[in-house]
Amino acid sequence: MGFNEDNENQNVIEIDGEVKEKRHKRAQLAIIFAILLCLFLGGYVIYCNRYYKEYQVLATTEKKDASTMYYMPFHGKLLKYSKDGISYLNSKGEGIWTESFTMKQPKAVVCEDYVVVADLNGNSYYLFDEKGKVGKNTTPYPICNVKVASQGVVAVVLEESKENYIKLYNKSGKELVDVKTSMEQSGYPLDIAVSSDGTKLVVSYVALDGTSVKNSVGFYNFSKVGQNSVDRLVGGTEFGDTIVPKVEFVNNNVVCAYGDDKLVIYNMKQKPSERATIKVKAEINSVFSNEKYVGFVTNNTTDLEKGKYQLYVYNLSGRKVLEKTLNIDYNTIRVTKNEIILVGDMECYIYNFKGKERFHHKFGKNVQDMIPTENGREYMVVFEDATEYIRLK
């Protein structure tokens, strides 16, 4: 028995029809997806470039603290600390947790899920997360610097009479790494940075070379990559008479060394390699970064009538993405994923990373800080006598 040619042709037509219908549906879905994507991107661009003229006060908390307080953002909420302790507050100023301690010179550092508070020139530090105290540790020598990684590894620089020690501790206070330094060998550790995974360390060393001061930066890797290197030192850069007061992991694999006349960006997935050098032509007043950009503010040396300062932002390849004159005598600068926040005396400015002004306001009284929250248009404004939780409108 043979096939019926008419039926075969009919089946082919039906199959071709189904294929065309499926293709048509896929094309419709692709068009709908493209439209939704365009709407989302358009809305995001509008949001990032929108200018806000006013704000609404959502909550006010009076300050009853007699001692000097310091403030910093932590997971979209507010940390405040002093010599007497630390508190974590929600947007209404209500305490989530509080820990009392006695420190002569407290210094707090945040990295993602953890915050460490160390007593500079003392021998103790506390480690916290969003739920409260994780642990306390006592060091054998006085602490002169501290950093923390995203999983709770704490790095400290300890000062002894003839030598210095850089030690890394886990969350439980167990010593993981001990690096001994001296002025005769590598120099004095001016600053340290620890990667977010806790396996890499960068140290800026300053040393005397006769009558002159020389700076170098050392790169350490405590994973398997560095196990065959002396002291786990996997690289180094001589900066000569350029002083590098700050080193920082911008993200887990990118390091920035902030010198007084240049910024140097390194790749450090395992060992360091220079990615870009950014020359600085004027005195640096502030430096800042997020996971995509590094930046700094210098004195304006060309046209003071337009503003006292110049703001520069670079991507991690060293390409300049923003240069802007600032007409504000600022005291504090903060950056988020999308914004640059400047606070000075009684006013504040908020810019996006294209330099477009998003908000400017004169408060009528001295403002100490403006801290972003987890909600994009909402901020905590710290005054001398109160903290206001505001929403831009």
Coordinates of C-alpha atoms in Angstrom, one line a residue:
M1 CA 0.0 0.0 0.0
G2 CA 1.5 3.4 -1.0
F3 CA 1.2 6.8 0.6
N4 CA -1.7 9.2 -0.3
E5 CA 0.1 12.2 -1.9
D6 CA -2.8 14.5 -1.2
N7 CA -2.8 13.7 2.5
E8 CA 1.0 14.0 2.6
N9 CA 0.8 17.5 1.1
Q10 CA -2.0 18.4 3.5
N11 CA 0.2 17.3 6.5
V12 CA 3.1 19.4 5.2
I13 CA 0.9 22.4 4.9
E14 CA -0.5 21.9 8.5
I15 CA 3.1 21.4 9.8
D16 CA 4.3 24.6 8.0
G17 CA 1.3 26.4 9.5
E18 CA 2.2 25.3 13.0
V19 CA 5.9 26.4 12.5
K20 CA 4.8 29.8 11.2
E21 CA 2.4 30.2 14.2
K22 CA 5.1 29.3 16.7
R23 CA 7.6 31.7 15.0
H24 CA 4.9 34.4 15.0
K25 CA 4.4 33.9 18.8
R26 CA 8.1 34.0 19.5
A27 CA 8.4 37.2 17.4
Q28 CA 5.5 38.7 19.4
L29 CA 7.2 37.7 22.7
A30 CA 10.5 39.1 21.5
I31 CA 8.8 42.4 20.6
I32 CA 7.0 42.6 24.0
F33 CA 10.2 41.8 25.8
A34 CA 12.1 44.5 23.8
I35 CA 9.3 47.1 24.6
L36 CA 9.4 46.2 28.3
L37 CA 13.2 46.4 28.4
C38 CA 13.1 49.8 26.7
L39 CA 10.5 51.0 29.2
F40 CA 12.5 49.7 32.1
L41 CA 15.8 51.3 30.8
G42 CA 13.9 54.5 30.0
G43 CA 12.4 54.6 33.4
Y44 CA 15.8 53.9 35.0
V45 CA 17.4 56.7 33.0
I46 CA 14.7 59.1 34.0
Y47 CA 15.0 58.0 37.6
C48 CA 18.8 58.5 37.6
N49 CA 18.5 61.9 36.0
R50 CA 15.5 63.2 37.8
Y51 CA 15.9 66.4 39.8
Y52 CA 14.2 66.7 43.2
K53 CA 13.3 70.1 44.4
E54 CA 11.9 69.3 47.9
Y55 CA 11.8 66.6 50.5
Q56 CA 9.4 65.2 53.0
V57 CA 10.4 64.5 56.6
L58 CA 9.3 60.9 57.5
A59 CA 10.6 60.8 61.0
T60 CA 12.7 62.9 63.4
T61 CA 14.9 61.6 66.3
E62 CA 16.3 64.1 68.8
K63 CA 20.0 63.5 69.7
K64 CA 20.5 63.1 73.4
D65 CA 24.1 62.0 73.2
A66 CA 26.5 64.3 75.1
S67 CA 29.7 62.6 73.7
T68 CA 31.1 63.0 70.2
M69 CA 29.2 60.7 67.8
Y70 CA 30.3 59.2 64.5
Y71 CA 27.9 58.0 61.8
M72 CA 28.1 55.6 58.9
P73 CA 25.7 53.6 56.7
F74 CA 25.3 49.9 57.1
H75 CA 22.9 47.8 55.0
G76 CA 20.8 50.9 54.3
K77 CA 20.4 51.8 58.0
L78 CA 22.4 53.9 60.4
L79 CA 25.4 53.1 62.7
K80 CA 26.3 55.5 65.3
Y81 CA 29.2 55.1 67.7
S82 CA 31.3 56.9 70.2
K83 CA 33.8 56.1 73.0
D84 CA 31.0 54.6 75.0
G85 CA 29.5 52.2 72.5
I86 CA 27.8 51.6 69.2
S87 CA 24.1 51.4 68.1
Y88 CA 22.4 50.2 64.9
L89 CA 19.2 52.2 64.1
N90 CA 16.4 51.9 61.7
S91 CA 14.9 54.7 59.7
K92 CA 12.8 55.9 62.6
G93 CA 15.8 56.2 64.9
E94 CA 14.8 53.1 66.8
G95 CA 17.5 50.9 68.1
I96 CA 17.9 47.5 66.4
W97 CA 20.8 46.6 68.7
T98 CA 23.3 48.4 71.1
E99 CA 26.6 47.4 72.5
S100 CA 28.4 49.3 75.3
F101 CA 32.2 49.5 75.5
T102 CA 34.9 51.9 76.6
M103 CA 37.4 53.1 74.0
K104 CA 39.7 56.1 73.9
Q105 CA 39.8 56.3 70.1
P106 CA 37.2 54.2 68.4
K107 CA 37.4 53.5 64.6
A108 CA 34.7 51.7 62.7
V109 CA 35.1 50.0 59.3
V110 CA 32.3 48.4 57.3
C111 CA 32.6 45.7 54.5
E112 CA 29.3 44.3 53.3
D113 CA 27.9 42.1 56.1
Y114 CA 30.3 43.1 58.9
V115 CA 31.5 46.1 60.8
V116 CA 34.5 46.2 63.1
V117 CA 35.2 48.8 65.8
A118 CA 38.7 48.9 67.1
D119 CA 40.3 51.0 69.9
L120 CA 43.2 52.7 68.2
N121 CA 46.2 52.7 70.5
G122 CA 44.3 50.1 72.6
N123 CA 44.2 46.3 72.5
S124 CA 40.6 45.4 71.6
Y125 CA 38.2 45.3 68.8
Y126 CA 34.5 44.2 68.4
L127 CA 33.0 42.6 65.4
F128 CA 29.3 43.0 64.5
D129 CA 26.8 42.0 61.8
E130 CA 23.2 43.1 61.3
K131 CA 22.0 41.0 64.3
G132 CA 24.6 42.4 66.7
K133 CA 27.9 41.4 68.3
V134 CA 29.7 38.5 66.7
G135 CA 32.7 38.6 68.9
K136 CA 35.4 40.6 70.8
N137 CA 39.1 40.1 70.5
T138 CA 42.2 41.3 72.4
T139 CA 45.4 41.9 70.6
P140 CA 49.0 41.4 72.0
Y141 CA 50.1 44.9 71.0
P142 CA 48.3 48.3 70.5
I143 CA 46.2 48.6 67.3
C144 CA 47.1 51.4 64.9
N145 CA 44.9 50.4 61.9
V146 CA 42.0 47.9 61.2
K147 CA 40.1 46.6 58.2
V148 CA 37.4 43.9 57.8
A149 CA 36.5 41.5 54.9
S150 CA 33.0 40.6 53.8
Q151 CA 33.0 37.3 55.6
G152 CA 34.3 38.7 58.9
V153 CA 38.0 38.3 58.6
V154 CA 39.6 41.2 60.6
A155 CA 43.0 42.7 59.6
V156 CA 44.9 44.8 62.2
V157 CA 48.2 46.6 62.2
L158 CA 49.8 46.3 65.7
E159 CA 52.6 48.6 66.9
E160 CA 55.4 47.3 69.0
S161 CA 58.5 49.4 70.1
K162 CA 60.8 48.1 67.4
E163 CA 58.6 46.2 65.0
N164 CA 55.0 46.1 63.6
Y165 CA 52.7 43.2 63.0
I166 CA 49.9 42.7 60.5
K167 CA 47.6 40.0 61.8
L168 CA 44.5 38.5 60.3
Y169 CA 41.8 36.9 62.6
N170 CA 38.7 34.9 61.7
K171 CA 35.3 35.7 63.2
S172 CA 36.1 33.7 66.3
G173 CA 39.3 35.6 67.0
K174 CA 41.6 32.8 65.8
E175 CA 44.8 34.1 64.3
L176 CA 45.1 33.3 60.6
V177 CA 48.1 35.3 59.4
D178 CA 51.0 37.0 61.0
V179 CA 53.3 39.4 59.0
K180 CA 56.2 41.0 60.8
T181 CA 57.5 44.3 59.5
S182 CA 60.2 46.8 60.5
M183 CA 61.5 50.1 59.3
E184 CA 64.8 48.5 58.4
Q185 CA 63.2 45.9 56.2
S186 CA 60.0 46.9 54.4
G187 CA 59.1 50.1 56.3
Y188 CA 56.2 51.3 58.4
P189 CA 52.7 50.1 57.3
L190 CA 51.0 53.3 56.4
D191 CA 47.7 51.6 55.3
I192 CA 46.3 48.2 54.7
A193 CA 43.5 46.7 52.6
V194 CA 42.0 43.2 52.7
S195 CA 40.1 41.6 49.9
S196 CA 36.4 40.9 50.4
D197 CA 37.1 37.1 50.5
G198 CA 39.8 37.6 53.1
T199 CA 42.6 35.9 51.1
K200 CA 44.5 38.9 49.8
L201 CA 46.2 41.8 51.6
V202 CA 47.8 45.0 50.3
V203 CA 50.1 47.2 52.4
S204 CA 51.4 50.7 51.8
Y205 CA 54.9 50.9 53.4
V206 CA 56.8 54.1 54.1
A207 CA 60.5 54.0 54.8
L208 CA 63.5 56.3 55.3
D209 CA 66.2 56.2 52.6
G210 CA 68.9 58.4 54.0
T211 CA 67.2 61.8 54.5
S212 CA 64.3 61.1 52.1
V213 CA 61.1 59.2 52.5
K214 CA 60.3 56.4 50.1
N215 CA 57.0 54.6 49.6
S216 CA 56.3 51.1 48.3
V217 CA 53.2 48.8 48.1
G218 CA 53.3 45.1 48.9
F219 CA 50.8 42.5 47.7
Y220 CA 50.1 39.3 49.7
N221 CA 48.1 36.3 48.8
F222 CA 47.2 33.7 51.5
S223 CA 45.6 31.2 49.2
K224 CA 47.4 28.4 47.4
V225 CA 48.7 31.0 44.9
G226 CA 51.0 32.5 47.5
Q227 CA 52.2 29.4 49.3
N228 CA 55.5 29.3 47.5
S229 CA 56.3 33.0 48.0
V230 CA 58.3 34.3 51.0
D231 CA 55.9 35.7 53.5
R232 CA 53.2 35.1 50.9
L233 CA 54.4 38.3 49.2
V234 CA 53.4 37.9 45.5
G235 CA 54.3 41.4 44.2
G236 CA 55.4 44.9 44.9
T237 CA 55.6 48.4 43.5
E238 CA 58.1 51.1 44.3
F239 CA 56.5 54.5 44.4
G240 CA 59.6 56.5 45.2
D241 CA 58.9 59.8 46.9
T242 CA 55.1 59.5 46.0
I243 CA 53.4 59.0 49.4
V244 CA 50.5 56.5 49.3
P245 CA 48.4 57.1 52.4
K246 CA 45.5 54.9 51.3
V247 CA 45.2 51.5 49.6
E248 CA 41.8 49.9 48.9
F249 CA 40.2 46.8 47.3
V250 CA 37.6 48.4 45.0
N251 CA 36.2 45.0 44.5
N252 CA 37.6 41.5 45.3
N253 CA 40.0 41.5 42.3
V254 CA 40.8 45.2 41.8
V255 CA 43.0 47.4 44.0
C256 CA 43.6 51.1 44.0
A257 CA 46.6 52.8 45.5
Y258 CA 45.9 56.5 46.2
G259 CA 49.1 58.5 46.0
D260 CA 49.5 62.2 46.6
D261 CA 50.2 62.8 42.9
K262 CA 48.7 59.7 41.2
L263 CA 46.3 56.9 41.5
V264 CA 47.4 53.4 40.4
I265 CA 44.8 50.7 39.7
Y266 CA 45.8 47.0 39.8
N267 CA 44.3 43.7 38.8
M268 CA 44.8 41.2 41.6
K269 CA 42.8 38.1 40.9
Q270 CA 45.9 36.2 42.0
K271 CA 49.0 38.3 41.6
P272 CA 49.1 42.1 40.9
S273 CA 49.4 43.6 37.5
E274 CA 49.0 47.3 36.8
R275 CA 45.8 48.2 35.0
A276 CA 46.0 52.1 34.8
T277 CA 47.9 55.1 36.3
I278 CA 45.9 58.3 36.8
K279 CA 48.1 61.5 37.2
V280 CA 46.9 64.1 39.7
K281 CA 47.9 67.7 39.0
A282 CA 46.7 69.4 42.2
E283 CA 46.4 68.7 45.9
I284 CA 44.0 65.9 46.7
N285 CA 41.4 66.6 49.4
S286 CA 39.3 63.5 49.3
V287 CA 39.2 60.1 47.6
F288 CA 36.2 57.7 47.1
S289 CA 35.1 54.6 45.2
N290 CA 32.4 52.1 44.5
E291 CA 32.6 48.8 42.6
K292 CA 32.7 50.6 39.2
Y293 CA 34.5 53.9 39.8
V294 CA 37.3 55.6 41.7
G295 CA 37.5 59.3 42.2
F296 CA 39.0 62.2 44.0
V297 CA 38.5 65.9 44.7
T298 CA 41.3 68.4 44.3
N299 CA 41.7 72.1 44.8
N300 CA 40.6 74.1 41.8
T301 CA 43.8 75.8 40.5
T302 CA 42.3 77.3 37.3
D303 CA 39.1 79.3 37.9
L304 CA 38.2 79.8 41.6
E305 CA 35.2 82.0 40.7
K306 CA 33.4 78.9 39.4
G307 CA 34.2 76.8 42.5
K308 CA 36.8 75.9 45.1
Y309 CA 37.2 72.3 44.1
Q310 CA 37.4 69.9 41.1
L311 CA 35.7 66.5 41.2
Y312 CA 37.1 63.7 39.0
V313 CA 35.7 60.2 38.4
Y314 CA 37.4 57.3 36.5
N315 CA 36.2 53.9 35.6
L316 CA 38.4 50.9 36.6
S317 CA 40.2 51.0 33.3
G318 CA 41.5 54.5 34.1
R319 CA 39.2 56.3 31.7
K320 CA 37.9 59.6 32.9
V321 CA 34.0 59.6 33.0
L322 CA 33.4 62.9 34.9
E323 CA 35.2 66.2 35.7
K324 CA 33.1 68.8 37.5
T325 CA 33.7 72.0 39.4
L326 CA 32.2 72.1 42.9
N327 CA 30.7 75.2 44.2
I328 CA 30.4 73.9 47.8
D329 CA 32.8 74.1 50.7
Y330 CA 32.1 70.4 51.6
N331 CA 33.0 68.5 54.8
T332 CA 31.8 65.0 53.8
I333 CA 31.6 63.1 50.6
R334 CA 29.8 59.7 50.1
V335 CA 29.2 57.6 47.1
T336 CA 26.6 55.0 46.4
K337 CA 26.1 52.8 43.4
N338 CA 24.5 55.7 41.5
E339 CA 25.2 58.9 43.4
I340 CA 27.8 61.3 44.8
I341 CA 26.6 63.0 48.0
L342 CA 28.4 66.2 49.2
V343 CA 27.6 67.8 52.6
G344 CA 29.0 71.1 53.8
D345 CA 27.9 73.4 56.6
M346 CA 24.2 73.9 56.0
E347 CA 23.7 72.5 52.5
C348 CA 24.1 69.4 50.5
Y349 CA 24.4 68.4 46.8
I350 CA 23.6 65.0 45.2
Y351 CA 25.0 64.2 41.7
N352 CA 24.8 61.2 39.5
F353 CA 28.0 59.8 37.9
K354 CA 27.3 61.8 34.7
G355 CA 27.6 65.0 36.8
K356 CA 23.9 65.9 36.7
E357 CA 22.6 67.5 39.8
R358 CA 19.8 65.5 41.4
F359 CA 19.2 67.5 44.6
H360 CA 20.4 70.6 46.3
H361 CA 19.2 72.1 49.5
K362 CA 20.1 74.6 52.2
F363 CA 18.8 73.3 55.5
G364 CA 19.0 76.5 57.6
K365 CA 21.1 74.8 60.3
N366 CA 24.4 72.9 60.4
V367 CA 24.2 69.5 58.8
Q368 CA 26.9 66.9 59.8
D369 CA 26.1 64.1 57.4
M370 CA 23.7 62.8 54.8
I371 CA 23.5 59.0 54.8
P372 CA 21.8 57.0 52.0
T373 CA 19.3 54.3 52.9
E374 CA 18.2 51.1 51.2
N375 CA 15.4 53.1 49.6
G376 CA 16.7 55.1 46.7
R377 CA 15.0 58.5 47.4
E378 CA 15.3 58.3 51.2
Y379 CA 18.2 59.6 53.3
M380 CA 19.1 60.1 57.0
V381 CA 20.2 63.7 57.6
V382 CA 22.3 64.2 60.7
F383 CA 22.1 67.6 62.4
E384 CA 23.8 68.7 65.6
D385 CA 20.6 68.2 67.6
A386 CA 18.5 65.7 65.7
T387 CA 18.4 63.1 62.9
E388 CA 15.8 63.4 60.2
Y389 CA 14.7 60.6 57.9
I390 CA 13.7 62.3 54.6
R391 CA 12.3 61.3 51.2
L392 CA 13.1 63.4 48.1
K393 CA 10.1 64.6 46.1

